[in-house]
Structure formats: structure tokens, C-alpha cells
PDB file of C-alpha atoms in Angstrom:
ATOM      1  CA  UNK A   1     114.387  93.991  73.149  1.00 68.00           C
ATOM      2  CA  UNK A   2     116.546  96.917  71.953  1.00 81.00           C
ATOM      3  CA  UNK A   3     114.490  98.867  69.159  1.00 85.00           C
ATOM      4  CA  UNK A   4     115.937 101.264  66.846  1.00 86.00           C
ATOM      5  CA  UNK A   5     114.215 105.035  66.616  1.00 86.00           C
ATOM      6  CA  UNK A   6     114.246 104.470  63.115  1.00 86.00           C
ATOM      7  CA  UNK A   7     112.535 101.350  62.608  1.00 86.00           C
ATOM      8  CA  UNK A   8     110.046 102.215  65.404  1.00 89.00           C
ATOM      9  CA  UNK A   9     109.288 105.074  63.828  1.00 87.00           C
ATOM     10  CA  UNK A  10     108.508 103.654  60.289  1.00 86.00           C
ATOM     11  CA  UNK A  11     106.773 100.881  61.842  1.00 89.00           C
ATOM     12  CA  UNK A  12     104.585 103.363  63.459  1.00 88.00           C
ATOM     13  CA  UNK A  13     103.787 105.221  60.287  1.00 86.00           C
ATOM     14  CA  UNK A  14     102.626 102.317  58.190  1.00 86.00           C
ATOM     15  CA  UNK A  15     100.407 100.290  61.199  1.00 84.00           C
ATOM     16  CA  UNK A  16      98.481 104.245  60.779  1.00 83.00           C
ATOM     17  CA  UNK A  17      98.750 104.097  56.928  1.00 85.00           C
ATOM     18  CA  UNK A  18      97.119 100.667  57.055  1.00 84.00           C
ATOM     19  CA  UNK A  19      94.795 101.873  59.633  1.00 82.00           C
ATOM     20  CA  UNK A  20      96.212  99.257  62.643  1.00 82.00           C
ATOM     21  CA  UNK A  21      94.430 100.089  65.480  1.00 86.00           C
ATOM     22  CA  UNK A  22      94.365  98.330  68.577  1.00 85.00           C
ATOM     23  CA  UNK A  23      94.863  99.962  72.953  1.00 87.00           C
ATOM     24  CA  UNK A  24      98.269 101.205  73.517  1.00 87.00           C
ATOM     25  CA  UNK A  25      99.798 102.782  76.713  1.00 87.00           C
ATOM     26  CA  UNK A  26      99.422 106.601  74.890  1.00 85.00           C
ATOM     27  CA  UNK A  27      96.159 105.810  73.719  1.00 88.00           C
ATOM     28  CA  UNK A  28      92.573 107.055  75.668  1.00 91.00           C
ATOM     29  CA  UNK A  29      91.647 103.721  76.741  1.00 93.00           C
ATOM     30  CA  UNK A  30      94.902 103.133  78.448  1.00 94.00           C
ATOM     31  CA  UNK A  31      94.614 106.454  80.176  1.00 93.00           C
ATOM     32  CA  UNK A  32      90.571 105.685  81.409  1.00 95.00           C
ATOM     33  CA  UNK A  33      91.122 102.485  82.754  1.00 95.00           C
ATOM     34  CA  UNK A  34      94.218 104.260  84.918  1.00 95.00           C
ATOM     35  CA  UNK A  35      92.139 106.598  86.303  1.00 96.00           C
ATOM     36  CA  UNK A  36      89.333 103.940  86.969  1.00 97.00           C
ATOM     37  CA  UNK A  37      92.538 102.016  88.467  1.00 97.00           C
ATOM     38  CA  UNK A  38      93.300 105.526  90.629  1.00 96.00           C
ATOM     39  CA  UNK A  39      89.722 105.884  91.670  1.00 97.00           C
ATOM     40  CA  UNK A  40      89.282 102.236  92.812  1.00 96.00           C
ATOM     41  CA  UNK A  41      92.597 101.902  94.655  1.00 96.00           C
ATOM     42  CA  UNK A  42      91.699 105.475  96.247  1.00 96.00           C
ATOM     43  CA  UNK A  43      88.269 104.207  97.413  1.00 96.00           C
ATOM     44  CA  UNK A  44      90.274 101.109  99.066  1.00 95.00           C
ATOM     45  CA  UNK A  45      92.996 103.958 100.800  1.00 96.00           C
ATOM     46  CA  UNK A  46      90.363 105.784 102.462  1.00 95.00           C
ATOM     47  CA  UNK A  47      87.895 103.088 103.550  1.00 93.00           C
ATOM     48  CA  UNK A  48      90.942 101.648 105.373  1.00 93.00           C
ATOM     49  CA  UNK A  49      92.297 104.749 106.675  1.00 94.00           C
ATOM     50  CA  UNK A  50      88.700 105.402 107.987  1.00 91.00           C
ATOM     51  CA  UNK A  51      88.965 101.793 109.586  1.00 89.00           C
ATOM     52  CA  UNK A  52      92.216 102.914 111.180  1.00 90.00           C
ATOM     53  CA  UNK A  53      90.754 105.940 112.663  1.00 89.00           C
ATOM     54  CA  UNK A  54      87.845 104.228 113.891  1.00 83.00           C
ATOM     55  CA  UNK A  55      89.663 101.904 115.821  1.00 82.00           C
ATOM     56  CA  UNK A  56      92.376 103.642 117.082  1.00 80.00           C
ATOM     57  CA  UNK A  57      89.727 106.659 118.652  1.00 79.00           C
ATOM     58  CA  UNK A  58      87.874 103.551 120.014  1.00 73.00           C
ATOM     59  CA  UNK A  59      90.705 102.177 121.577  1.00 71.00           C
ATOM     60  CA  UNK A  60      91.850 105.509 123.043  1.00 71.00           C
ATOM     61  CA  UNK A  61      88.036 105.847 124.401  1.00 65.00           C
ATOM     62  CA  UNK A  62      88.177 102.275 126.237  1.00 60.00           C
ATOM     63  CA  UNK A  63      91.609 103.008 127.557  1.00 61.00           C
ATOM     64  CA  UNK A  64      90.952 106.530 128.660  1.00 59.00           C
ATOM     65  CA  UNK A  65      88.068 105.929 130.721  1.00 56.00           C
ATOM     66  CA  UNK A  66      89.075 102.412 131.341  1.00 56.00           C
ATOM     67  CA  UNK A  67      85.797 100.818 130.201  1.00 53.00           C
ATOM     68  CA  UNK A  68      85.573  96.739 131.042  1.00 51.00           C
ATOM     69  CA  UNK A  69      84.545  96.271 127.229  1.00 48.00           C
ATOM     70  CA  UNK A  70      87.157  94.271 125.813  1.00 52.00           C
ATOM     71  CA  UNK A  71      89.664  91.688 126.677  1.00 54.00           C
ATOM     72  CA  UNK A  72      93.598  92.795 126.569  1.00 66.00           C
ATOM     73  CA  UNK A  73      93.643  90.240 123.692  1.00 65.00           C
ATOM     74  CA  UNK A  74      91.032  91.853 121.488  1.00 67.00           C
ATOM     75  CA  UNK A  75      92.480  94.842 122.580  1.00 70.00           C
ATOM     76  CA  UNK A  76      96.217  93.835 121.099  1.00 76.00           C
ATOM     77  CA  UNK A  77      94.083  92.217 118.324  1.00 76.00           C
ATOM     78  CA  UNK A  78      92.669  95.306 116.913  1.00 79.00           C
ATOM     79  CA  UNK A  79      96.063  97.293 117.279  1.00 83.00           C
ATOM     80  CA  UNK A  80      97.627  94.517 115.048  1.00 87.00           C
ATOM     81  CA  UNK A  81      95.228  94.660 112.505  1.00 87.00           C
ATOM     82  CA  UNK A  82      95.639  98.691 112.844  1.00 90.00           C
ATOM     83  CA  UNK A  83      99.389  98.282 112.134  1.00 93.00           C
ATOM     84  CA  UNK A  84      98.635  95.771 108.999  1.00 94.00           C
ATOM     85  CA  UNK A  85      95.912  98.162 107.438  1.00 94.00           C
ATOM     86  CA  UNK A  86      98.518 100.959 107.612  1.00 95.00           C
ATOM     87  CA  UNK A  87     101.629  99.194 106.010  1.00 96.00           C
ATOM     88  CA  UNK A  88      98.927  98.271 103.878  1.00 96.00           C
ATOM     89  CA  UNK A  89      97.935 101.234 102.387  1.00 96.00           C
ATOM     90  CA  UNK A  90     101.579 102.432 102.441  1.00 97.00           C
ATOM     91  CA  UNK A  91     102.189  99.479 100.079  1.00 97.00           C
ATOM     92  CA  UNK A  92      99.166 100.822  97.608  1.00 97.00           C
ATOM     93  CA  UNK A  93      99.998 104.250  97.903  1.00 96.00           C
ATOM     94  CA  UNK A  94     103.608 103.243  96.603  1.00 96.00           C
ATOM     95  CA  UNK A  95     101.927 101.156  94.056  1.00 96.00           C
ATOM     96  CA  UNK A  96     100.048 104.768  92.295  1.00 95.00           C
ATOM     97  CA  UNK A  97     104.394 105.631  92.210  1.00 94.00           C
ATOM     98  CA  UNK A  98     104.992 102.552  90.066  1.00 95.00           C
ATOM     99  CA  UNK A  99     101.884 103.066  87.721  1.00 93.00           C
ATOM    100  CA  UNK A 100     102.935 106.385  86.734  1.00 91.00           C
ATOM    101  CA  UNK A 101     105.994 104.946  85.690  1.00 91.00           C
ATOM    102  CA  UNK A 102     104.286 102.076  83.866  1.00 88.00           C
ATOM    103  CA  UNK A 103     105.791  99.422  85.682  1.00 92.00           C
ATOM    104  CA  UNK A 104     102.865  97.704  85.981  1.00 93.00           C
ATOM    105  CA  UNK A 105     103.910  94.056  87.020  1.00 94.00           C
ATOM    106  CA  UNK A 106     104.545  95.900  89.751  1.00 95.00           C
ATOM    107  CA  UNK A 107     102.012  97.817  90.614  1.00 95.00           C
ATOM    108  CA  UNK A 108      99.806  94.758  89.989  1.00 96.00           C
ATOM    109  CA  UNK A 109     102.127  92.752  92.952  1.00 96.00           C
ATOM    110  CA  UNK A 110     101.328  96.169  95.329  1.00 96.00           C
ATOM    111  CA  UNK A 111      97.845  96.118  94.922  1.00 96.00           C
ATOM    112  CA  UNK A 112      96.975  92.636  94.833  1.00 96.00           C
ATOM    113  CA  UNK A 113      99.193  90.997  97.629  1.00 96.00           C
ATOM    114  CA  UNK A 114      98.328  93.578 100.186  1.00 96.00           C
ATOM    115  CA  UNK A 115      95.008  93.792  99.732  1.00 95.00           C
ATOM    116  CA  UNK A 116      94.530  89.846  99.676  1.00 95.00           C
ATOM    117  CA  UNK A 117      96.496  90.571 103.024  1.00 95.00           C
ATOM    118  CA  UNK A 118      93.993  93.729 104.107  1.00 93.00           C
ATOM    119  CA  UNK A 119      90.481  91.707 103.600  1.00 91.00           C
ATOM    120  CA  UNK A 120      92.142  88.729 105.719  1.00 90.00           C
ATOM    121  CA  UNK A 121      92.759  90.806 108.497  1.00 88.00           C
ATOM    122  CA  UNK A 122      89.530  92.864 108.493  1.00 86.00           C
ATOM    123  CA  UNK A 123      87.398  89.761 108.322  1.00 82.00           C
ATOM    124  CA  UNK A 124      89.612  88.417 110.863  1.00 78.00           C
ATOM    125  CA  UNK A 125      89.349  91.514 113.016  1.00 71.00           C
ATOM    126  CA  UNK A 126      85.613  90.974 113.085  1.00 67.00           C
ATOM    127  CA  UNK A 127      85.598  87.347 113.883  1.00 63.00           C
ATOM    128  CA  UNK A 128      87.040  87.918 116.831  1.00 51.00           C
ATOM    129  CA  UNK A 129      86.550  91.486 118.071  1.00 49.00           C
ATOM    130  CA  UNK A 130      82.972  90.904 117.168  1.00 46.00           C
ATOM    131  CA  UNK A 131      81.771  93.433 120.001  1.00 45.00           C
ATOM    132  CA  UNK A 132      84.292  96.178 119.167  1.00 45.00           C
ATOM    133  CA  UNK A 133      83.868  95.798 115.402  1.00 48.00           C
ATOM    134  CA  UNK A 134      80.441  95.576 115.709  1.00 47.00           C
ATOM    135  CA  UNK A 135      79.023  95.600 111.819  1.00 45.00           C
ATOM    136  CA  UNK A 136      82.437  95.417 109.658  1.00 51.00           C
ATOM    137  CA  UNK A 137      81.124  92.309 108.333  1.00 59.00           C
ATOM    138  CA  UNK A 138      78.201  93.546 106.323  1.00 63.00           C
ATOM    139  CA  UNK A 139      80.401  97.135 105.409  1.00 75.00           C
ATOM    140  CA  UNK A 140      83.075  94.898 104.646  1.00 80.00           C
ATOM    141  CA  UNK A 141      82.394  94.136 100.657  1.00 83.00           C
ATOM    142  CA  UNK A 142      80.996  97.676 100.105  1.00 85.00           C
ATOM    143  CA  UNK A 143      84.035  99.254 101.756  1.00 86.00           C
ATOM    144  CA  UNK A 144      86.669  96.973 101.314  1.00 89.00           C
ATOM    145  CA  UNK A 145      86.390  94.355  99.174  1.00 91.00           C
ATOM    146  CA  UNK A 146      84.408  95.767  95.934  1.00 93.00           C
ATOM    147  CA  UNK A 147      86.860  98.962  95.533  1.00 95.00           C
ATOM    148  CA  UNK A 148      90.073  96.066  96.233  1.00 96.00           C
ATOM    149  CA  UNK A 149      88.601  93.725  93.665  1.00 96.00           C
ATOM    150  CA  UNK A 150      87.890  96.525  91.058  1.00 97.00           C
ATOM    151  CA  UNK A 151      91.525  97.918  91.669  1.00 97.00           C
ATOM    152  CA  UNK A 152      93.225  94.961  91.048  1.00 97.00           C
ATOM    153  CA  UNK A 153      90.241  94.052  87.548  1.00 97.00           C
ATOM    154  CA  UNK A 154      91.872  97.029  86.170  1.00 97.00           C
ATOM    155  CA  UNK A 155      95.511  96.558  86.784  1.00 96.00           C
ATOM    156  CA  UNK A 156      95.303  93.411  84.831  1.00 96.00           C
ATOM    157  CA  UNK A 157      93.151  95.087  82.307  1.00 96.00           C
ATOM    158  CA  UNK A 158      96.007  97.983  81.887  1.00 95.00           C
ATOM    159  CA  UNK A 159      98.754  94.921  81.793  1.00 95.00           C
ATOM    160  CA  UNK A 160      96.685  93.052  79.085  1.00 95.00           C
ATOM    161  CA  UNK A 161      96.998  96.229  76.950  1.00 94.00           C
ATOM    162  CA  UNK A 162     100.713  96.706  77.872  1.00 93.00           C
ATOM    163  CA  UNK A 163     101.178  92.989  76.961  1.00 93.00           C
ATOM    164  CA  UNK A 164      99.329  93.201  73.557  1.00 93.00           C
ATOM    165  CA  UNK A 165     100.721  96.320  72.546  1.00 92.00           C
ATOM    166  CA  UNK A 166     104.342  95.111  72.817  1.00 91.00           C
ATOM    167  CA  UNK A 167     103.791  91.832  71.432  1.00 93.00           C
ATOM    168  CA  UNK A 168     102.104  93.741  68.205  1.00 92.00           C
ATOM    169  CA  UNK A 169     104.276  96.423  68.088  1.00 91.00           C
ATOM    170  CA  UNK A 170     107.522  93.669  68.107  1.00 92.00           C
ATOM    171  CA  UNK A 171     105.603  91.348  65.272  1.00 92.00           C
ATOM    172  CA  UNK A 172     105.626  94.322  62.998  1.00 91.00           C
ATOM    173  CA  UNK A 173     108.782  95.535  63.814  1.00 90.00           C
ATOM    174  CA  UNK A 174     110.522  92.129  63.567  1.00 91.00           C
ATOM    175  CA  UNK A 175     108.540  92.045  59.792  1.00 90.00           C
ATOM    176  CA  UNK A 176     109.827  95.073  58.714  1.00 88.00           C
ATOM    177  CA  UNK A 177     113.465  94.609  59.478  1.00 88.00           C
ATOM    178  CA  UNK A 178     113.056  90.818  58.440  1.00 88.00           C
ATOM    179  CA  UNK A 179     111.851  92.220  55.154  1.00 85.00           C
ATOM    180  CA  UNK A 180     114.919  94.890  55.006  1.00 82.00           C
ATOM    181  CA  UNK A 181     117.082  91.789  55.317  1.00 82.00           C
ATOM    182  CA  UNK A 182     116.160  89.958  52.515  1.00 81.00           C
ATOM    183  CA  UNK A 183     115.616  92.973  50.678  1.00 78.00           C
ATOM    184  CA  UNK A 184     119.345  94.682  50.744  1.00 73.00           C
ATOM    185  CA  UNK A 185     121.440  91.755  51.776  1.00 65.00           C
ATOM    186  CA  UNK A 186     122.069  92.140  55.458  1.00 60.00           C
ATOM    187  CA  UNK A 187     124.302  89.129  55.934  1.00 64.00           C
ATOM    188  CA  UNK A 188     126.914  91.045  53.736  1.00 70.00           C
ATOM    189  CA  UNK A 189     127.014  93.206  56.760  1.00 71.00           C
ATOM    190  CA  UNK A 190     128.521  93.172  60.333  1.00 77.00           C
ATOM    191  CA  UNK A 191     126.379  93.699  63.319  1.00 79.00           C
ATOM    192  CA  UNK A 192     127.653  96.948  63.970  1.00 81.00           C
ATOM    193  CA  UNK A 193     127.460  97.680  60.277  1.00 79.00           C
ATOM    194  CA  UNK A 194     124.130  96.574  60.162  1.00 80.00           C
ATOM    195  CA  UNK A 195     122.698  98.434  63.136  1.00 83.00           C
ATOM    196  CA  UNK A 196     123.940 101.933  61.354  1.00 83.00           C
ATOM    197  CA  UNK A 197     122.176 100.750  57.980  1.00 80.00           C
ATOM    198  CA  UNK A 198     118.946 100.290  60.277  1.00 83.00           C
ATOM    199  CA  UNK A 199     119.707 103.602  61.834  1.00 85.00           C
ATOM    200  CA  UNK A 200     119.787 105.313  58.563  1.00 82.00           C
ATOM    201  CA  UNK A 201     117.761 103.192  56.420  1.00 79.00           C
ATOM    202  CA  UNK A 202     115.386 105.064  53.849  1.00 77.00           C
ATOM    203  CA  UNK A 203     113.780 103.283  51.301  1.00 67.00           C
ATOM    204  CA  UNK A 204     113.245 106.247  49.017  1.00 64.00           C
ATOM    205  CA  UNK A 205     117.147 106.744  49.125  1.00 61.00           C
ATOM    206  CA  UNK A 206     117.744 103.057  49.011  1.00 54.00           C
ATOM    207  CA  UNK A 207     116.008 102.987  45.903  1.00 55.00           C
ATOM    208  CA  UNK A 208     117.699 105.693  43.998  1.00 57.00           C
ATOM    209  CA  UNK A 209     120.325 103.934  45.326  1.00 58.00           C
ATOM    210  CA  UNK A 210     119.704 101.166  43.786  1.00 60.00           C
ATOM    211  CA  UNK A 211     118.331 102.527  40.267  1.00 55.00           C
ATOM    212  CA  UNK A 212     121.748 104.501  39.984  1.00 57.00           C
ATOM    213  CA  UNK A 213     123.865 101.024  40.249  1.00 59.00           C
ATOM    214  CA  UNK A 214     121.644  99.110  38.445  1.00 58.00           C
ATOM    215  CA  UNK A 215     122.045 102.010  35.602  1.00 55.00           C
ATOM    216  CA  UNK A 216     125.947 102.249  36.477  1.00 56.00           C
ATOM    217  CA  UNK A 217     125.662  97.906  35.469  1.00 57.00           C
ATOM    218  CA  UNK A 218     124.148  98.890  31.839  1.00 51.00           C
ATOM    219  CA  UNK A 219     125.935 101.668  30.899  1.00 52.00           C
ATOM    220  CA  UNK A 220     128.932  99.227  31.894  1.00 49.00           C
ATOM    221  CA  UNK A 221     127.434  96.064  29.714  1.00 55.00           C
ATOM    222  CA  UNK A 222     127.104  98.819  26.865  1.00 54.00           C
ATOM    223  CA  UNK A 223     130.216  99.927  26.874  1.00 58.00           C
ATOM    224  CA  UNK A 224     132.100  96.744  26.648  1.00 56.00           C
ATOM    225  CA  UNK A 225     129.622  95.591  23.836  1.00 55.00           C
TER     226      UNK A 225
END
């Protein structure tokens, strides 16, 4: 919905002349739960990229000195679920480029969808590299899962205040030029004409406006009495 700077503005003024106060996406709590948001999606980046360097070095070691450790198919295994967690947290690290620009929806589709995809393939890594990923399984909610599941808790929490805000901020604004309308007429007027009365509506001109006509109408009356 197209808003006019005018209209937003005044709408502004009176929700703080009637005290209106509720989260917005300038306001503190916005701004805490998006560095909560930063923090948990930061834990999530590192645990993974720690996961990547574990098992690459480990890989390296078993190749390098040709150890009989692991099958060729846990071996192809682990480098799969290497190349997920990386794409991965490519996909969450684009997602902290989205939140700064407040496009939320989707930042909320970059952290969720990966990471749904990031705890299937650690827990899948472990069930069947059990021997090379000896003890993911009880790191895994610690280091994985908790920081994911926080992440994407206050994603929704920052779209619920996005959500609100708009929807409360459009109410009032659809009030106040609903209330203009009836007030001076509007259907006399064009759209275009209409949008540049918005534009430069002021009610204390529109009222001595409206005092000077209605004084221009009894001088008139007097003067043909």
C-alpha cells in the first residue's frame, strides 16, 4: 500500500499524542531481538563451520596415512554432508544480508529451510559414520540444534512485530484519511486531485479555510437581506 508522507506523518504524531504504543521495526525491542537473532544464527555458523573443519582434517588424516578406518562410502558420506553444511551456512550468512534490509520473509525462508536441511544431515552423518563421528549425537542439540531453533524463534518473533506494526500503522492511517473524506468532501475530487489535497492537507489551514467561506456565506445572506 502506497502511503502518503503527509498522512504518515500526522498519523504518527497523534498515535504519540494519544500515547499508542506498541513494537515497531525502529523501536528497542525490534533492535534486541535482531541481535538475539544475530547471536543465535552466529552460534549455528560456527558450530557448523567447526563441524566442517573437523571432518575435513579427519578425512585428510585417514587419507594421508591411508588408515583402514572407514569404508569409501562413509568416506564419500562425510564429504557430502561437508558440502551441504557449507552451502548451508552460505545460505544463513546471506540470510544476516536480507535482515538488515528488513526483508524478513526472507530471511525467515534462509534460516529455517537450511537449517531443517543442516540437522538432517548431521544426524544423518552420525547414523551412519558412527565411528568417524564418534559423539555428534549427544553435541548435536547443544551445538546445532538449540542455536538453529532459537534463530529461527526469533525471526518469527521480529516478523510478528513487522506484521503488527503494519497492520496498526494501516488501521490508523486508513481512519484518518477515511475521516478526511467525509470531512471535506473527497468524492468532489479526482484521484489525482485528491492525492495533492492529501499531500497538502492541514487541518489548521483547512479550518480557516473553512471559517473564511462560511463568513464569505453570511456576509453574502446579509447583504441580499
Amino acid at each position: 500500500m502506497k502511503y502518503i508522507e503527509n498522512i504518515s506523518q500526522r498519523v504518527k504524531k497523534a498515535e504519540e499524542r494519544a500515547a499508542i504504543i506498541y513494537a515497531k521495526e525502529d523501536g528497542k525491542l525490534y533492535k534486541w531481538i535482531k541481535a538475539l537473532y544475530s547471536v543465535s544464527l552466529s552460534v549455528a555458523i560456527i558450530m557448523s563451520l567447526l563441524y566442517i573443519g573437523g571432518r575435513a582434517s579427519r578425512i585428510f588424516e585417514v587419507t594421508a596415512l591411508n588408515l583402514d578406518v572407514l569404508s569409501t562410502a562413509d568416506i564419500e558420506k562425510t564429504k557430502q554432508s561437508i558440502f551441504i553444511i557449507a552451502a548451508v551456512c552460505a545460505l544463513w550468512l546471506i540470510s544476516f544480508i536480507f535482515i538488515k534490509l528488513k526483508k524478513e520473509i526472507i530471511a525467515f525462508i534462509l534460516t529455517l529451510v537450511p537449517g531443517i536441511v543442516s540437522c538432517a544431515t548431521l544426524i544423518n552423518a552420525s547414523q551412519n559414520t558412527s565411528q568417524f563421528n564418534e559423539g555428534i549425537n549427544t553435541n548435536f542439540w547443544l551445538r546445532h540444534f538449540i542455536p538453529f531453533i532459537l534463530a529461527v524463534f526469533f525471526i518469527v518473533w521480529l516478523l510478528i512485530i513487522k506484521i503488527r506494526a503494519q497492520h496498526l500503522f494501516k488501521t490508523a492511517y486508513n481512519n484518518m484519511v477515511n475521516s478526511i473524506y467525509q470531512q471535506y468532501g473527497g468524492n468532489e475530487l479526482s484521484e489525482e486531485e485528491w492525492e495533492e489535497f492529501l499531500s497538502n492537507y492541514d487541518p489548521r489551514a483547512e479550518e480557516e479555510k473553512r471559517k473564511r467561506e462560511k463568513k464569505k456565506q453570511a456576509e453574502y445572506k446579509n447583504t441580499i437581506e
